[in-house]
mmCIF file of C-alpha atoms and ligand atoms in Angstrom:
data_model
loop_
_atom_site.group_PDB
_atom_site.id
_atom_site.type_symbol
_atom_site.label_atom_id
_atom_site.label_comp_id
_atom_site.label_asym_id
_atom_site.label_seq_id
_atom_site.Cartn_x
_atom_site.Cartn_y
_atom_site.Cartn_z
ATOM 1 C CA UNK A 1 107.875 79.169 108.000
ATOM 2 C CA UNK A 2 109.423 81.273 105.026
ATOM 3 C CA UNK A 3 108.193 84.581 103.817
ATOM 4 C CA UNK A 4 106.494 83.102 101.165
ATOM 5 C CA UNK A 5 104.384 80.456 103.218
ATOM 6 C CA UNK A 6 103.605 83.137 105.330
ATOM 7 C CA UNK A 7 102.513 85.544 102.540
ATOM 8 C CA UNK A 8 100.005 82.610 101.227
ATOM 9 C CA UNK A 9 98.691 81.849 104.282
ATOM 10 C CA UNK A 10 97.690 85.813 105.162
ATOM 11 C CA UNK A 11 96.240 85.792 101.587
ATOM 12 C CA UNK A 12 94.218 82.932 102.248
ATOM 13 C CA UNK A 13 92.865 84.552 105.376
ATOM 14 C CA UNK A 14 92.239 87.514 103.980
ATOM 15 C CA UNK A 15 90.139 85.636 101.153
ATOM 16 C CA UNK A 16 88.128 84.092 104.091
ATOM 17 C CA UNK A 17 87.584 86.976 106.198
ATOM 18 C CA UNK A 18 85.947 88.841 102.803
ATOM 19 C CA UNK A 19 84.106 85.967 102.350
ATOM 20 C CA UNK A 20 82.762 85.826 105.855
ATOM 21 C CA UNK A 21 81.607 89.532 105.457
ATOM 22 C CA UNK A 22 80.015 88.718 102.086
ATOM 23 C CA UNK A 23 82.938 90.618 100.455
ATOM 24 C CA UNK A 24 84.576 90.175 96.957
ATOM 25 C CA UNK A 25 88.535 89.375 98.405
ATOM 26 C CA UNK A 26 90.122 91.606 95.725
ATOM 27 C CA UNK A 27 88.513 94.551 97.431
ATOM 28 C CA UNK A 28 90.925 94.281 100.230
ATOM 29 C CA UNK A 29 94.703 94.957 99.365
ATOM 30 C CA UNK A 30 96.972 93.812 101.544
ATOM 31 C CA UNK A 31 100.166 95.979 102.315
ATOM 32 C CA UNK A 32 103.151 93.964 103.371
ATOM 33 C CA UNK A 33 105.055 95.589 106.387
ATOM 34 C CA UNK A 34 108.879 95.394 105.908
ATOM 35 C CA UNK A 35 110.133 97.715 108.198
ATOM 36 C CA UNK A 36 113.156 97.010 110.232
ATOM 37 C CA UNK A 37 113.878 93.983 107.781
ATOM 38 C CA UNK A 38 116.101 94.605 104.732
ATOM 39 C CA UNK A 39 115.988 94.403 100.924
ATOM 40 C CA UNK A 40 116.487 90.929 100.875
ATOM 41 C CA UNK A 41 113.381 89.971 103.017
ATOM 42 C CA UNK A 42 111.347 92.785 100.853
ATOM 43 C CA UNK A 43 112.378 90.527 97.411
ATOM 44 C CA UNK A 44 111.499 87.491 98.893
ATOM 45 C CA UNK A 45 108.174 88.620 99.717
ATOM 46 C CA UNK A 46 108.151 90.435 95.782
ATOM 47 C CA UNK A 47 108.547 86.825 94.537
ATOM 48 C CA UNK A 48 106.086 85.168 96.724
ATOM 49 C CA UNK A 49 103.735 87.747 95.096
ATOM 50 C CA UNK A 50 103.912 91.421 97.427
ATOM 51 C CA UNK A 51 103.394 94.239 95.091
ATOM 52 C CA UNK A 52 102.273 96.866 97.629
ATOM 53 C CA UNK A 53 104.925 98.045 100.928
ATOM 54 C CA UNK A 54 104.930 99.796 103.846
ATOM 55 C CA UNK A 55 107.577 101.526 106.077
ATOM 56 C CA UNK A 56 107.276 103.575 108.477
ATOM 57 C CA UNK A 57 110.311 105.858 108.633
ATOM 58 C CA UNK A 58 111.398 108.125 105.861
ATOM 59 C CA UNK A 59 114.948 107.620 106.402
ATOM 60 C CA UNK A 60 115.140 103.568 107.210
ATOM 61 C CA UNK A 61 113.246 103.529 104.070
ATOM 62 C CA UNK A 62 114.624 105.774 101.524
ATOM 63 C CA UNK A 63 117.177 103.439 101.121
ATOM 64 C CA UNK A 64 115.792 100.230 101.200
ATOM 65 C CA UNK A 65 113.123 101.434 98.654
ATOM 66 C CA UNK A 66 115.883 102.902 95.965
ATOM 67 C CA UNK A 67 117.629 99.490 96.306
ATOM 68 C CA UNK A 68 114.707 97.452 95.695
ATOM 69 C CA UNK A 69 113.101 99.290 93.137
ATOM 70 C CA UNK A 70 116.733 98.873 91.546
ATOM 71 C CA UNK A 71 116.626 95.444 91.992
ATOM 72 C CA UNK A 72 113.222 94.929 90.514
ATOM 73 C CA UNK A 73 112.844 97.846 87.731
ATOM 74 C CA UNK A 74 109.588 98.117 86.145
ATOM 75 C CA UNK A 75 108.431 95.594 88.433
ATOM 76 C CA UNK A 76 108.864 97.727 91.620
ATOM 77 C CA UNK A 77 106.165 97.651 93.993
ATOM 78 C CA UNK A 78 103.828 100.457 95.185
ATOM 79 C CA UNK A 79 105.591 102.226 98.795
ATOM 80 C CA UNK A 80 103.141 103.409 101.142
ATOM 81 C CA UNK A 81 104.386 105.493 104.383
ATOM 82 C CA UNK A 82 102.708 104.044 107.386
ATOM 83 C CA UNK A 83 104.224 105.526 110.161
ATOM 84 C CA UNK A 84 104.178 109.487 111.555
ATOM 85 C CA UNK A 85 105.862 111.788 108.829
ATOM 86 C CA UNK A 86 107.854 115.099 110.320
ATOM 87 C CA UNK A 87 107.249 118.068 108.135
ATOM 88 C CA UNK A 88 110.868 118.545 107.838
ATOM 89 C CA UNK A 89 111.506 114.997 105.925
ATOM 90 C CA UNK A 90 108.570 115.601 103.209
ATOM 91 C CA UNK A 91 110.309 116.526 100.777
ATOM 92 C CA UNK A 92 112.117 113.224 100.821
ATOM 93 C CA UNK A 93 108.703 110.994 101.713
ATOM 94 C CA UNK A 94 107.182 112.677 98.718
ATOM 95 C CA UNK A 95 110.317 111.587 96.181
ATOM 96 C CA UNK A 96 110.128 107.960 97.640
ATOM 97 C CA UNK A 97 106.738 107.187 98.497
ATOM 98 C CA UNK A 98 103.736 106.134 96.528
ATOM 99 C CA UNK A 99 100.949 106.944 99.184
ATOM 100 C CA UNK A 100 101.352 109.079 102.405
ATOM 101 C CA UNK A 101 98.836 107.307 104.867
ATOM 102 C CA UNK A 102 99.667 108.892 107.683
ATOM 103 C CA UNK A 103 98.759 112.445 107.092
ATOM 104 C CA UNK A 104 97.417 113.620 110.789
ATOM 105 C CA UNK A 105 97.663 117.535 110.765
ATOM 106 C CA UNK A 106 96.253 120.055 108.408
ATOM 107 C CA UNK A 107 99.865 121.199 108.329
ATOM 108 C CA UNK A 108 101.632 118.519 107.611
ATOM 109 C CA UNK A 109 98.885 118.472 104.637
ATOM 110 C CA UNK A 110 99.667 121.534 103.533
ATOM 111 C CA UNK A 111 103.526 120.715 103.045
ATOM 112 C CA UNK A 112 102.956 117.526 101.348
ATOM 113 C CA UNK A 113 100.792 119.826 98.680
ATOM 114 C CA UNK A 114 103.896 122.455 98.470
ATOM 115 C CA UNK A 115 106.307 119.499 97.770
ATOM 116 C CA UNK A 116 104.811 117.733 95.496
ATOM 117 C CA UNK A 117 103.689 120.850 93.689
ATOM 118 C CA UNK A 118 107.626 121.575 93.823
ATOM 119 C CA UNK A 119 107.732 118.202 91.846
ATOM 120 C CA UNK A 120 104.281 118.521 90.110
ATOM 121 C CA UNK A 121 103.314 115.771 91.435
ATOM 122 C CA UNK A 122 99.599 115.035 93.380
ATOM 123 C CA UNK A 123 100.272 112.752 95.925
ATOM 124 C CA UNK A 124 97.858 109.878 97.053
ATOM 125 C CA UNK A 125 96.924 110.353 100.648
ATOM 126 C CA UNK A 126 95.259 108.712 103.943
ATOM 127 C CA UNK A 127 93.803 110.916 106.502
ATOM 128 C CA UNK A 128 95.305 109.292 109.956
ATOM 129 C CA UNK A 129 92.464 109.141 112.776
ATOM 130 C CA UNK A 130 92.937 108.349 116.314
ATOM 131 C CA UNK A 131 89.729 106.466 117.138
ATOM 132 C CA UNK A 132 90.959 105.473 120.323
ATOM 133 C CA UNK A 133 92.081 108.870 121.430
ATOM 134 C CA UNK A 134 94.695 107.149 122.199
ATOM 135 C CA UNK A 135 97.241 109.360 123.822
ATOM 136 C CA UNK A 136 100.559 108.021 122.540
ATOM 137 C CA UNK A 137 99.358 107.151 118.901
ATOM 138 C CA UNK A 138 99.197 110.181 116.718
ATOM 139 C CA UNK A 139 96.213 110.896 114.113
ATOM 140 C CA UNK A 140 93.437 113.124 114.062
ATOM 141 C CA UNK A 141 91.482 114.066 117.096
ATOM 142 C CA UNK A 142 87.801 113.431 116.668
ATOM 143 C CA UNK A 143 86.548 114.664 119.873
ATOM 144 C CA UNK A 144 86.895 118.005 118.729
ATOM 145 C CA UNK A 145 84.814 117.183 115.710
ATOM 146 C CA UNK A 146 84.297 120.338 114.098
ATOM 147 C CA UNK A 147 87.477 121.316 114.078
ATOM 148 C CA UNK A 148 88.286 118.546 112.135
ATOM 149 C CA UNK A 149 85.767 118.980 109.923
ATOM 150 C CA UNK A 150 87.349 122.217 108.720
ATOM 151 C CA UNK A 151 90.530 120.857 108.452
ATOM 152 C CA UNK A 152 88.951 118.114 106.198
ATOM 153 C CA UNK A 153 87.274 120.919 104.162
ATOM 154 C CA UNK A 154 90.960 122.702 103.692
ATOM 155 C CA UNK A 155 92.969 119.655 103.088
ATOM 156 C CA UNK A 156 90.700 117.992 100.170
ATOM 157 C CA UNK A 157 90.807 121.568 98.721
ATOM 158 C CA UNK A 158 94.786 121.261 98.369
ATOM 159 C CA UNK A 159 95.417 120.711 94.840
ATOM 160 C CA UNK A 160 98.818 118.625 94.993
ATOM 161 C CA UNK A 161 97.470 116.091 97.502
ATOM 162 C CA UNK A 162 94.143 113.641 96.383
ATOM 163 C CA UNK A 163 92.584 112.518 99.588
ATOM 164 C CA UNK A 164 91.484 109.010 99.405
ATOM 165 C CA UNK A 165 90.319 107.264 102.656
ATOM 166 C CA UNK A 166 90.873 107.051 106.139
ATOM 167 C CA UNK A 167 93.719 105.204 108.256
ATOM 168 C CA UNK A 168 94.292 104.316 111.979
ATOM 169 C CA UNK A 169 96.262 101.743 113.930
ATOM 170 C CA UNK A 170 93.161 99.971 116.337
ATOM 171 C CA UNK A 171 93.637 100.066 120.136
ATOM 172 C CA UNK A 172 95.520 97.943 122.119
ATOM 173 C CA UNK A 173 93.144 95.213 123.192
ATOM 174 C CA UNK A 174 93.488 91.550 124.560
ATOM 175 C CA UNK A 175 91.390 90.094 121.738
ATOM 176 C CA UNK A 176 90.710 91.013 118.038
ATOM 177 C CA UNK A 177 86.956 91.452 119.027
ATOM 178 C CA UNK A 178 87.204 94.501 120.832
ATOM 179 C CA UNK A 179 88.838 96.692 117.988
ATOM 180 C CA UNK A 180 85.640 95.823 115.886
ATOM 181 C CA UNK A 181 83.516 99.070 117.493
ATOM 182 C CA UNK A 182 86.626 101.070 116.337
ATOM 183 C CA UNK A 183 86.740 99.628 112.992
ATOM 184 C CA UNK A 184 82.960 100.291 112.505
ATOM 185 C CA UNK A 185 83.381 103.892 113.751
ATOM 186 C CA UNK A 186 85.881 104.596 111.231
ATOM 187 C CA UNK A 187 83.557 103.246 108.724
ATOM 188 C CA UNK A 188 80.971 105.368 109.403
ATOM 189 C CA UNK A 189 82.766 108.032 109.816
ATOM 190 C CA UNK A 190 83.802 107.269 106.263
ATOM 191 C CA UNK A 191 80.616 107.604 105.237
ATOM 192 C CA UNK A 192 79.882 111.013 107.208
ATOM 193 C CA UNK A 193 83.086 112.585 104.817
ATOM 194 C CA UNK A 194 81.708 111.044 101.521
ATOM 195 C CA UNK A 195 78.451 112.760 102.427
ATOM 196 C CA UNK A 196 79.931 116.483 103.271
ATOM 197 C CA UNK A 197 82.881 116.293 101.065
ATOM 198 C CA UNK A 198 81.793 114.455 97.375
ATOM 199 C CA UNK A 199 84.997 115.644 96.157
ATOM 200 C CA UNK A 200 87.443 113.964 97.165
ATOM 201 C CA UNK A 201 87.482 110.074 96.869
ATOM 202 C CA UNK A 202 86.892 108.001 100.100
ATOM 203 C CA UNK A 203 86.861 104.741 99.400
ATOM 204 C CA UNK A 204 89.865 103.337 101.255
ATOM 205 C CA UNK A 205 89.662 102.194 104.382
ATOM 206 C CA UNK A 206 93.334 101.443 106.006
ATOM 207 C CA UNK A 207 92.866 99.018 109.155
ATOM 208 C CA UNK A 208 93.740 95.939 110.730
ATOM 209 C CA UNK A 209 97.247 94.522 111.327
ATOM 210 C CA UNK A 210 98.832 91.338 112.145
ATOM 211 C CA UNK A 211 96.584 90.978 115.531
ATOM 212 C CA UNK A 212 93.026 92.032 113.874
ATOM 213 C CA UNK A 213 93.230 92.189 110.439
ATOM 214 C CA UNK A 214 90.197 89.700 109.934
ATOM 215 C CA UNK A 215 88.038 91.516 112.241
ATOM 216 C CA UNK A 216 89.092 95.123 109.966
ATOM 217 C CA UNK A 217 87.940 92.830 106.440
ATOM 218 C CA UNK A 218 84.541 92.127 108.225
ATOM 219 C CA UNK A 219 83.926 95.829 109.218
ATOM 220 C CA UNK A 220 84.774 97.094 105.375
ATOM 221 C CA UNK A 221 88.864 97.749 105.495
ATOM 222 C CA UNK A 222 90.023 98.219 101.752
ATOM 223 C CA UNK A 223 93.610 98.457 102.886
ATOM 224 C CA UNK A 224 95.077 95.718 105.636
ATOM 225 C CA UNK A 225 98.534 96.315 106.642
ATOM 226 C CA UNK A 226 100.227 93.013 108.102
ATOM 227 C CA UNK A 227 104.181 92.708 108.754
ATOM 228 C CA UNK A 228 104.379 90.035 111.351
ATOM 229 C CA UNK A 229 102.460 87.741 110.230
ATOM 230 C CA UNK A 230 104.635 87.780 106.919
ATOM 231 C CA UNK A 231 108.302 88.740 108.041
ATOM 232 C CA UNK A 232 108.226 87.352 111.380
ATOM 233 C CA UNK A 233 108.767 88.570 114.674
ATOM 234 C CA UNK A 234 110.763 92.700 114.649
ATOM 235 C CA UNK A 235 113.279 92.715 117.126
ATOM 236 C CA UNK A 236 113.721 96.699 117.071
HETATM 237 C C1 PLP B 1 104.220 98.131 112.186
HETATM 238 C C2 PLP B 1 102.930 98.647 111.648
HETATM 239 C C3 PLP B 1 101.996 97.770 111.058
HETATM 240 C C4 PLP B 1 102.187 96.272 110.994
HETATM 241 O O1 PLP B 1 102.070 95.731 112.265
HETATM 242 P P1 PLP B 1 102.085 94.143 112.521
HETATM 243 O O2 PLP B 1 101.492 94.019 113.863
HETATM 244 O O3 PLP B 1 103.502 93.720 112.432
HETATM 245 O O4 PLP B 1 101.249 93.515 111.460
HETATM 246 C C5 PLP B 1 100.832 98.316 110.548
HETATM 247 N N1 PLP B 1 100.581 99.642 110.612
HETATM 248 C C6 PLP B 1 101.449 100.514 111.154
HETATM 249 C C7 PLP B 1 101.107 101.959 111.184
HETATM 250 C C8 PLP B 1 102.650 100.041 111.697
HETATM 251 O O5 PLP B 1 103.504 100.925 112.257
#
């Protein structure tokens, strides 16, 4: 199948699974997953009709994104940084990036703010939650709940950053199913943060992947991030 039969056919699922949940489809915006494939792969999935990317390394992606957005000049696509960002490489995810998603530490919050001030810039940002407490993913720690509640409380306050949803990578589980408890959690707590903090935005929701992205559209995701089941199998 080519990268754009595959794009059509996620599309179409993603149109069903919002229907399922009584859902209007163009709530959910799907994020197309390029890493470890190259430009080439990123403009074929540009012309079958991808306008919003994810990578998950700063340096694979800087790159990749300044050659594409070369390539396709006012029609580049929005970049969104999926995977773990080091506070020493923010200054570089901030001049590439559209959306940081994977913010998981007050700190790193707090450097993101200083760059992009640097830059005046206010970058878009996910808060990254582990709702597994899963030991080997990263993302904030909600058994220690209050603490993260005051981190919350410090980061929306950061001028240079606008805090707009959650984010987290489900658990590893033998069927799609089984995430759906973790994808409802992070709804509600969702909900909880729109509640104590009305100033920042909340409404995206970044979950579900290639594996359980249907199940994330029937428990509210906004934001469905799917390389797979578009570019094919990763061999790194
Ligand atoms: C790789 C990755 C994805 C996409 O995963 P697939 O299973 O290929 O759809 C989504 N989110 C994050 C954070 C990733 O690292």
């Amino acid at each position: 199948m080519s990268i754009a039969e595959n794009f059509a056919r996620v599309r179409e699922q993603i149109e069903n699974a919002a229907r399922r949940a009584g859902r209007n489809p163009n709530e959910v915006t799907l994020v197309a997953v390029s890493k470890t494939f190259p430009p080439e792969a990123i403009l074929e999935a540009h012309a079958a009709g991808a306008r919003e990317l994810g990578e998950n390394r700063v340096e694979e992606a800087g790159e990749k994104i300044t050659a594409v957005n070369r390539a396709l000049g006012a029609q580049k696509p929005r970049w969104h940084l999926i995977g773990h960002l080091q506070r020493r490489k923010t200054r570089d995810a901030v001049k590439v990036f559209d959306v940081i998603q994977s913010v998981d530490s007050l700190r790193l919050a707090e450097t993101i703010h200083r760059a992009a001030g640097e830059v005046s810039k206010q970058m878009p940002i996910l808060l990254q939650v582990n709702v597994g407490n899963d030991p080997n993913k990263f993302g904030f720690d909600l058994n220690a709940r209050e603490a993260f509640l005051r981190e919350v409380e410090k980061i929306v306050g950061l001028k240079h950053v606008r805090v707009e949803g959650l984010m987290t990578i489900g658990p590893l589980v033998s069927t799609a199913d089984e995430a759906r408890p973790f994808f409802r959690d992070l709804r509600i707590l969702r909900d909880a943060l729109r509640q104590n903090f009305p100033n920042a935005r909340w409404d995206e929701l970044s979950m579900g992947m290639t594996d359980d992205y249907a199940v994330a559209i029937e428990e509210g995701a906004t934001i469905v991030r799917i390389g797979r089941a578009i570019f094919g199998q990763r061999n790194a």
